[in-house]
Amino acid sequence: MVYCVYGTVYNNVNTVEDSIKSVWDPEYTIVITDNYSTDGTWEKLQELKKEYNLVLLRLKSTRGKGRDYALRHCPDNSITAYFDLDAKYNENFHKILKSDKTRIFLGVSQLTYIGNKEEILKYGGWKNYNVTEDFEFLVRQKIDISYPVIIGKNQRFSGFRDRRYAKGIKWIIRMFKNAVDAYRSCNYSFNDVLMLKYSSLGMRNLSILPWIIAKILGTEKYGNIDNITLLNRKIISTLEYPNGISSRYIGLVIDNGFYNFLSKKLNEPVERLILERIPKFKIYEKYNRKFFCESEDFITEFLS
């Protein structure tokens, strides 16, 4: 079996080595697109290239475009999984990738999709977005199994992560463009934006202007509801409890605001849908979130 792990990077010189080490395996090809980093990331990758069997590319790109470029350079007919170069991955990532199953959505906060290269490209690969590019990508892919497993941890995906890319007015412009990308890729209605205001996926500090611009530019529409709801419906309906993995890594975490949004959009309590798929889960309410898991060991692991 041929495996390919791929990703894109910009200005992550302090994290790339640990990230690559965590996904490395002698059976894998690792393909990385560098967006012309200015902090020494490219030079660091060159140092690591020989030891970790890296295929290194450079392209001025968004996260989506960079991942797409890397994916297209994976070996033909390979089983692929994407990774973030500001994250460290654990053995669960490798166990499930090497199960040789495909069409798998995997993760809790740190996500990936395991699929055949050619099939992924058949559905359009990755589009040219800088945020929520993974949600837009995933909603188009075939998902047969969703494993709610902690596979790694990264710097939290807040706007502060973007401060390493730009500062001052450039940072404000970048965040505005990111908001437009999010609205375009998620296909939110105006009512959705208002409903999400206080959830983890809401654009709390941004005006409605990015949404208007997104509508003018055009949104990615794949159904009669927003793409986040479509994706979560697909994930929940394919949830499975994975074998051979400690229960401390298995569970789901949903922000209360988003839980209410999703339940309303699906016309059914999300709790019921999840427990129908994995009855052994219990529900814990902590930190304005709902944790679906077997014990509080998962919560400890998630928050560590």
Short mmCIF file of C-alpha atoms in Angstrom, two decimals:
data_model
loop_
_atom_site.label_atom_id
_atom_site.label_comp_id
_atom_site.label_asym_id
_atom_site.label_seq_id
_atom_site.Cartn_x
_atom_site.Cartn_y
_atom_site.Cartn_z
CA MET A 1 0.00 0.00 0.00
CA VAL A 2 1.23 3.51 -0.85
CA TYR A 3 0.63 6.26 1.73
CA CYS A 4 0.98 10.01 1.36
CA VAL A 5 0.71 12.63 4.10
CA TYR A 6 0.48 16.17 2.78
CA GLY A 7 0.16 19.74 4.00
CA THR A 8 0.94 23.40 3.48
CA VAL A 9 2.95 25.79 5.61
CA TYR A 10 3.82 29.44 6.09
CA ASN A 11 6.11 30.82 8.80
CA ASN A 12 6.09 27.82 11.14
CA VAL A 13 9.82 27.46 11.72
CA ASN A 14 9.34 26.66 15.42
CA THR A 15 6.85 23.82 14.89
CA VAL A 16 7.62 22.11 11.57
CA GLU A 17 10.23 19.68 12.88
CA ASP A 18 8.07 18.31 15.71
CA SER A 19 5.07 18.13 13.39
CA ILE A 20 6.95 16.21 10.69
CA LYS A 21 8.47 13.85 13.24
CA SER A 22 5.00 13.07 14.58
CA VAL A 23 3.59 12.07 11.16
CA TRP A 24 6.73 10.43 9.78
CA ASP A 25 6.77 6.75 8.93
CA PRO A 26 9.20 4.96 6.57
CA GLU A 27 6.22 3.82 4.49
CA TYR A 28 4.92 7.36 3.92
CA THR A 29 5.70 10.00 1.35
CA ILE A 30 5.36 13.44 2.97
CA VAL A 31 4.54 16.30 0.60
CA ILE A 32 4.67 19.91 1.81
CA THR A 33 3.86 23.15 0.01
CA ASP A 34 5.63 26.20 1.44
CA ASN A 35 3.94 29.55 0.81
CA TYR A 36 7.29 31.36 0.51
CA SER A 37 7.90 31.57 4.25
CA THR A 38 10.03 34.45 5.49
CA ASP A 39 11.02 33.15 8.94
CA GLY A 40 13.41 30.34 7.97
CA THR A 41 10.74 27.64 7.56
CA TRP A 42 11.87 26.77 4.01
CA GLU A 43 15.49 26.45 5.10
CA LYS A 44 14.43 24.25 8.03
CA LEU A 45 12.46 22.01 5.67
CA GLN A 46 15.53 21.64 3.47
CA GLU A 47 17.49 20.43 6.50
CA LEU A 48 14.79 17.83 7.28
CA LYS A 49 14.21 16.74 3.68
CA LYS A 50 16.58 13.80 3.44
CA GLU A 51 15.95 12.33 6.88
CA TYR A 52 12.15 12.37 6.59
CA ASN A 53 11.60 11.55 2.91
CA LEU A 54 10.06 14.94 2.15
CA VAL A 55 8.80 16.20 -1.19
CA LEU A 56 9.11 19.99 -0.92
CA LEU A 57 7.24 22.46 -3.13
CA ARG A 58 6.84 26.24 -3.17
CA LEU A 59 3.74 28.09 -4.27
CA LYS A 60 2.24 31.45 -3.35
CA SER A 61 -1.05 30.18 -2.04
CA THR A 62 -3.87 30.07 0.47
CA ARG A 63 -4.13 27.08 2.81
CA GLY A 64 -6.61 25.42 0.46
CA LYS A 65 -4.60 26.01 -2.70
CA GLY A 66 -1.39 24.91 -0.97
CA ARG A 67 -2.94 21.65 0.21
CA ASP A 68 -4.35 21.01 -3.25
CA TYR A 69 -0.92 21.52 -4.82
CA ALA A 70 0.65 19.12 -2.31
CA LEU A 71 -2.08 16.51 -2.83
CA ARG A 72 -1.55 16.55 -6.59
CA HIS A 73 2.13 15.70 -6.01
CA CYS A 74 1.31 12.64 -3.89
CA PRO A 75 2.07 9.29 -5.59
CA ASP A 76 -0.68 8.00 -7.86
CA ASN A 77 -3.19 5.66 -6.21
CA SER A 78 -1.92 6.54 -2.75
CA ILE A 79 -4.00 6.60 0.43
CA THR A 80 -3.71 10.18 1.60
CA ALA A 81 -4.22 12.20 4.78
CA TYR A 82 -3.62 15.91 5.29
CA PHE A 83 -1.85 17.40 8.29
CA ASP A 84 -1.10 20.82 9.80
CA LEU A 85 2.49 21.83 10.36
CA ASP A 86 1.70 23.65 13.60
CA ALA A 87 0.35 20.42 15.14
CA LYS A 88 1.84 17.31 16.74
CA TYR A 89 0.13 14.01 16.01
CA ASN A 90 -0.14 10.85 18.08
CA GLU A 91 -0.25 7.12 17.31
CA ASN A 92 -4.00 7.19 16.66
CA PHE A 93 -3.31 9.05 13.42
CA HIS A 94 -1.04 6.23 12.22
CA LYS A 95 -3.23 3.37 13.44
CA ILE A 96 -6.22 4.53 11.47
CA LEU A 97 -4.28 5.60 8.38
CA LYS A 98 -2.67 2.14 8.24
CA SER A 99 -6.00 0.36 8.63
CA ASP A 100 -6.13 0.70 4.81
CA LYS A 101 -9.72 1.91 4.95
CA THR A 102 -10.58 5.05 3.02
CA ARG A 103 -13.33 7.66 3.02
CA ILE A 104 -12.65 8.27 6.72
CA PHE A 105 -13.24 11.52 8.56
CA LEU A 106 -10.98 11.53 11.58
CA GLY A 107 -10.42 13.77 14.56
CA VAL A 108 -11.95 15.96 17.24
CA SER A 109 -10.38 19.43 17.17
CA GLN A 110 -7.45 18.39 14.97
CA LEU A 111 -8.97 16.92 11.82
CA THR A 112 -7.99 14.92 8.75
CA TYR A 113 -9.56 12.97 5.93
CA ILE A 114 -8.20 9.63 4.74
CA GLY A 115 -8.96 9.00 1.10
CA ASN A 116 -7.64 7.81 -2.23
CA LYS A 117 -5.85 10.58 -4.13
CA GLU A 118 -7.70 10.09 -7.40
CA GLU A 119 -11.11 9.91 -5.76
CA ILE A 120 -10.47 13.13 -3.83
CA LEU A 121 -9.45 14.92 -7.01
CA LYS A 122 -12.54 13.56 -8.75
CA TYR A 123 -14.60 15.64 -6.31
CA GLY A 124 -12.55 18.76 -6.93
CA GLY A 125 -9.65 18.57 -4.47
CA TRP A 126 -9.11 21.66 -2.32
CA LYS A 127 -10.42 25.09 -3.23
CA ASN A 128 -8.68 28.44 -2.93
CA TYR A 129 -9.75 29.44 0.59
CA ASN A 130 -7.64 30.44 3.56
CA VAL A 131 -10.05 29.52 6.40
CA THR A 132 -12.75 26.85 6.77
CA GLU A 133 -11.17 25.38 3.65
CA ASP A 134 -11.27 21.98 5.32
CA PHE A 135 -15.03 22.18 5.96
CA GLU A 136 -15.71 23.08 2.33
CA PHE A 137 -13.40 20.27 1.22
CA LEU A 138 -14.96 17.69 3.54
CA VAL A 139 -18.56 18.43 2.63
CA ARG A 140 -17.77 17.40 -0.98
CA GLN A 141 -15.95 14.16 -0.11
CA LYS A 142 -17.47 10.72 0.37
CA ILE A 143 -17.47 9.84 4.07
CA ASP A 144 -18.20 6.22 4.98
CA ILE A 145 -16.83 6.31 8.54
CA SER A 146 -16.33 9.10 11.08
CA TYR A 147 -14.05 8.29 14.01
CA PRO A 148 -14.28 10.79 16.92
CA VAL A 149 -10.67 10.37 18.01
CA ILE A 150 -8.03 12.79 19.28
CA ILE A 151 -5.23 12.45 16.72
CA GLY A 152 -3.16 15.47 17.67
CA LYS A 153 -3.10 18.97 19.08
CA ASN A 154 -2.20 22.35 17.64
CA GLN A 155 -2.17 26.06 18.31
CA ARG A 156 -5.82 26.99 18.66
CA PHE A 157 -7.48 28.07 15.44
CA SER A 158 -8.21 31.62 16.52
CA GLY A 159 -7.34 34.84 14.77
CA PHE A 160 -4.25 35.14 16.96
CA ARG A 161 -2.62 32.31 15.01
CA ASP A 162 -2.73 34.65 12.01
CA ARG A 163 -0.60 37.25 13.78
CA ARG A 164 2.48 35.32 12.67
CA TYR A 165 1.47 36.10 9.07
CA ALA A 166 0.78 39.83 9.38
CA LYS A 167 0.68 42.72 11.84
CA GLY A 168 -1.11 46.03 12.16
CA ILE A 169 -3.29 47.05 9.24
CA LYS A 170 -2.12 44.02 7.24
CA TRP A 171 -3.44 41.76 9.99
CA ILE A 172 -6.83 43.55 9.94
CA ILE A 173 -7.02 43.17 6.16
CA ARG A 174 -6.07 39.50 6.44
CA MET A 175 -8.76 38.84 9.04
CA PHE A 176 -11.35 40.63 6.89
CA LYS A 177 -10.43 38.46 3.89
CA ASN A 178 -10.60 35.38 6.11
CA ALA A 179 -14.13 36.34 7.15
CA VAL A 180 -15.15 36.62 3.49
CA ASP A 181 -13.58 33.20 2.83
CA ALA A 182 -15.46 31.68 5.77
CA TYR A 183 -18.82 33.01 4.62
CA ARG A 184 -18.20 31.92 1.03
CA SER A 185 -17.02 28.41 1.89
CA CYS A 186 -19.68 27.79 4.55
CA ASN A 187 -22.60 29.25 2.56
CA TYR A 188 -24.15 30.90 5.62
CA SER A 189 -27.44 32.76 5.29
CA PHE A 190 -27.91 36.05 7.11
CA ASN A 191 -29.98 34.26 9.76
CA ASP A 192 -27.17 31.73 10.20
CA VAL A 193 -24.72 34.56 10.88
CA LEU A 194 -27.00 35.97 13.58
CA MET A 195 -27.57 32.53 15.13
CA LEU A 196 -23.85 31.76 15.22
CA LYS A 197 -22.89 35.07 16.80
CA TYR A 198 -22.10 33.53 20.19
CA SER A 199 -20.83 30.14 19.09
CA SER A 200 -17.22 29.07 18.56
CA LEU A 201 -17.75 29.32 14.80
CA GLY A 202 -19.24 32.80 14.93
CA MET A 203 -17.52 35.90 13.56
CA ARG A 204 -17.86 37.77 16.84
CA ASN A 205 -15.76 40.83 16.07
CA LEU A 206 -16.61 41.30 12.41
CA SER A 207 -19.32 43.36 10.76
CA ILE A 208 -21.86 42.08 8.27
CA LEU A 209 -19.83 43.59 5.41
CA PRO A 210 -17.76 40.42 4.79
CA TRP A 211 -21.00 38.43 4.45
CA ILE A 212 -22.32 40.90 1.86
CA ILE A 213 -19.08 40.69 -0.11
CA ALA A 214 -19.18 36.89 0.09
CA LYS A 215 -22.68 36.88 -1.38
CA ILE A 216 -21.57 39.17 -4.22
CA LEU A 217 -18.54 36.99 -5.01
CA GLY A 218 -20.60 33.81 -4.73
CA THR A 219 -20.80 31.06 -2.13
CA GLU A 220 -20.25 27.31 -2.32
CA LYS A 221 -23.74 25.83 -2.25
CA TYR A 222 -24.16 22.05 -2.02
CA GLY A 223 -27.65 21.82 -0.58
CA ASN A 224 -30.57 23.78 0.80
CA ILE A 225 -28.76 24.51 4.07
CA ASP A 226 -25.31 25.79 5.02
CA ASN A 227 -22.26 23.60 4.45
CA ILE A 228 -21.37 23.30 8.14
CA THR A 229 -24.75 21.73 8.87
CA LEU A 230 -24.46 19.47 5.81
CA LEU A 231 -21.03 18.32 6.93
CA ASN A 232 -22.05 17.68 10.54
CA ARG A 233 -25.09 15.72 9.41
CA LYS A 234 -22.80 13.57 7.28
CA ILE A 235 -20.32 13.09 10.14
CA ILE A 236 -22.93 12.23 12.77
CA SER A 237 -24.70 9.75 10.48
CA THR A 238 -21.41 7.85 9.93
CA LEU A 239 -20.06 7.91 13.50
CA GLU A 240 -18.40 4.68 14.61
CA TYR A 241 -16.56 3.72 17.78
CA PRO A 242 -13.00 2.74 16.78
CA ASN A 243 -11.45 -0.50 18.00
CA GLY A 244 -7.97 -0.71 19.46
CA ILE A 245 -7.81 2.86 20.76
CA SER A 246 -7.95 3.96 24.40
CA SER A 247 -11.28 5.47 25.43
CA ARG A 248 -9.45 8.51 26.81
CA TYR A 249 -8.95 9.61 23.18
CA ILE A 250 -12.50 8.93 21.98
CA GLY A 251 -15.28 11.51 22.18
CA LEU A 252 -16.92 14.59 20.73
CA VAL A 253 -16.88 18.20 21.89
CA ILE A 254 -19.54 20.70 20.86
CA ASP A 255 -19.73 24.34 21.88
CA ASN A 256 -23.16 25.05 23.42
CA GLY A 257 -23.93 27.85 20.99
CA PHE A 258 -23.11 25.70 18.00
CA TYR A 259 -25.02 22.76 19.52
CA ASN A 260 -28.15 24.92 19.63
CA PHE A 261 -27.55 26.14 16.08
CA LEU A 262 -27.06 22.61 14.75
CA SER A 263 -30.07 21.18 16.59
CA LYS A 264 -32.27 23.91 15.17
CA LYS A 265 -30.96 23.42 11.62
CA LEU A 266 -31.38 19.63 11.81
CA ASN A 267 -34.80 19.87 13.50
CA GLU A 268 -33.68 17.32 16.06
CA PRO A 269 -31.53 17.36 19.22
CA VAL A 270 -27.95 16.57 18.23
CA GLU A 271 -27.62 14.61 21.48
CA ARG A 272 -30.16 12.04 20.28
CA LEU A 273 -28.46 11.63 16.91
CA ILE A 274 -25.03 11.07 18.46
CA LEU A 275 -26.21 8.60 21.11
CA GLU A 276 -28.06 6.58 18.48
CA ARG A 277 -24.70 6.02 16.79
CA ILE A 278 -22.59 5.50 19.94
CA PRO A 279 -24.87 4.58 22.89
CA LYS A 280 -21.97 4.11 25.33
CA PHE A 281 -21.24 7.84 25.32
CA LYS A 282 -22.23 9.90 28.35
CA ILE A 283 -22.78 13.66 28.25
CA TYR A 284 -20.76 16.04 30.42
CA GLU A 285 -21.45 19.78 30.55
CA LYS A 286 -18.29 21.80 31.20
CA TYR A 287 -16.78 25.09 30.08
CA ASN A 288 -19.82 26.04 27.98
CA ARG A 289 -19.41 22.83 25.99
CA LYS A 290 -21.00 19.42 25.71
CA PHE A 291 -18.57 16.51 25.93
CA PHE A 292 -19.77 13.17 24.55
CA CYS A 293 -17.47 10.46 25.89
CA GLU A 294 -17.22 7.43 28.18
CA SER A 295 -15.51 9.18 31.07
CA GLU A 296 -13.92 12.44 32.14
CA ASP A 297 -10.53 11.04 31.12
CA PHE A 298 -11.38 12.20 27.60
CA ILE A 299 -12.07 15.73 28.84
CA THR A 300 -8.72 15.79 30.64
CA GLU A 301 -6.95 14.60 27.49
CA PHE A 302 -8.78 17.08 25.27
CA LEU A 303 -7.93 20.04 27.50
CA SER A 304 -4.32 19.06 28.19
#
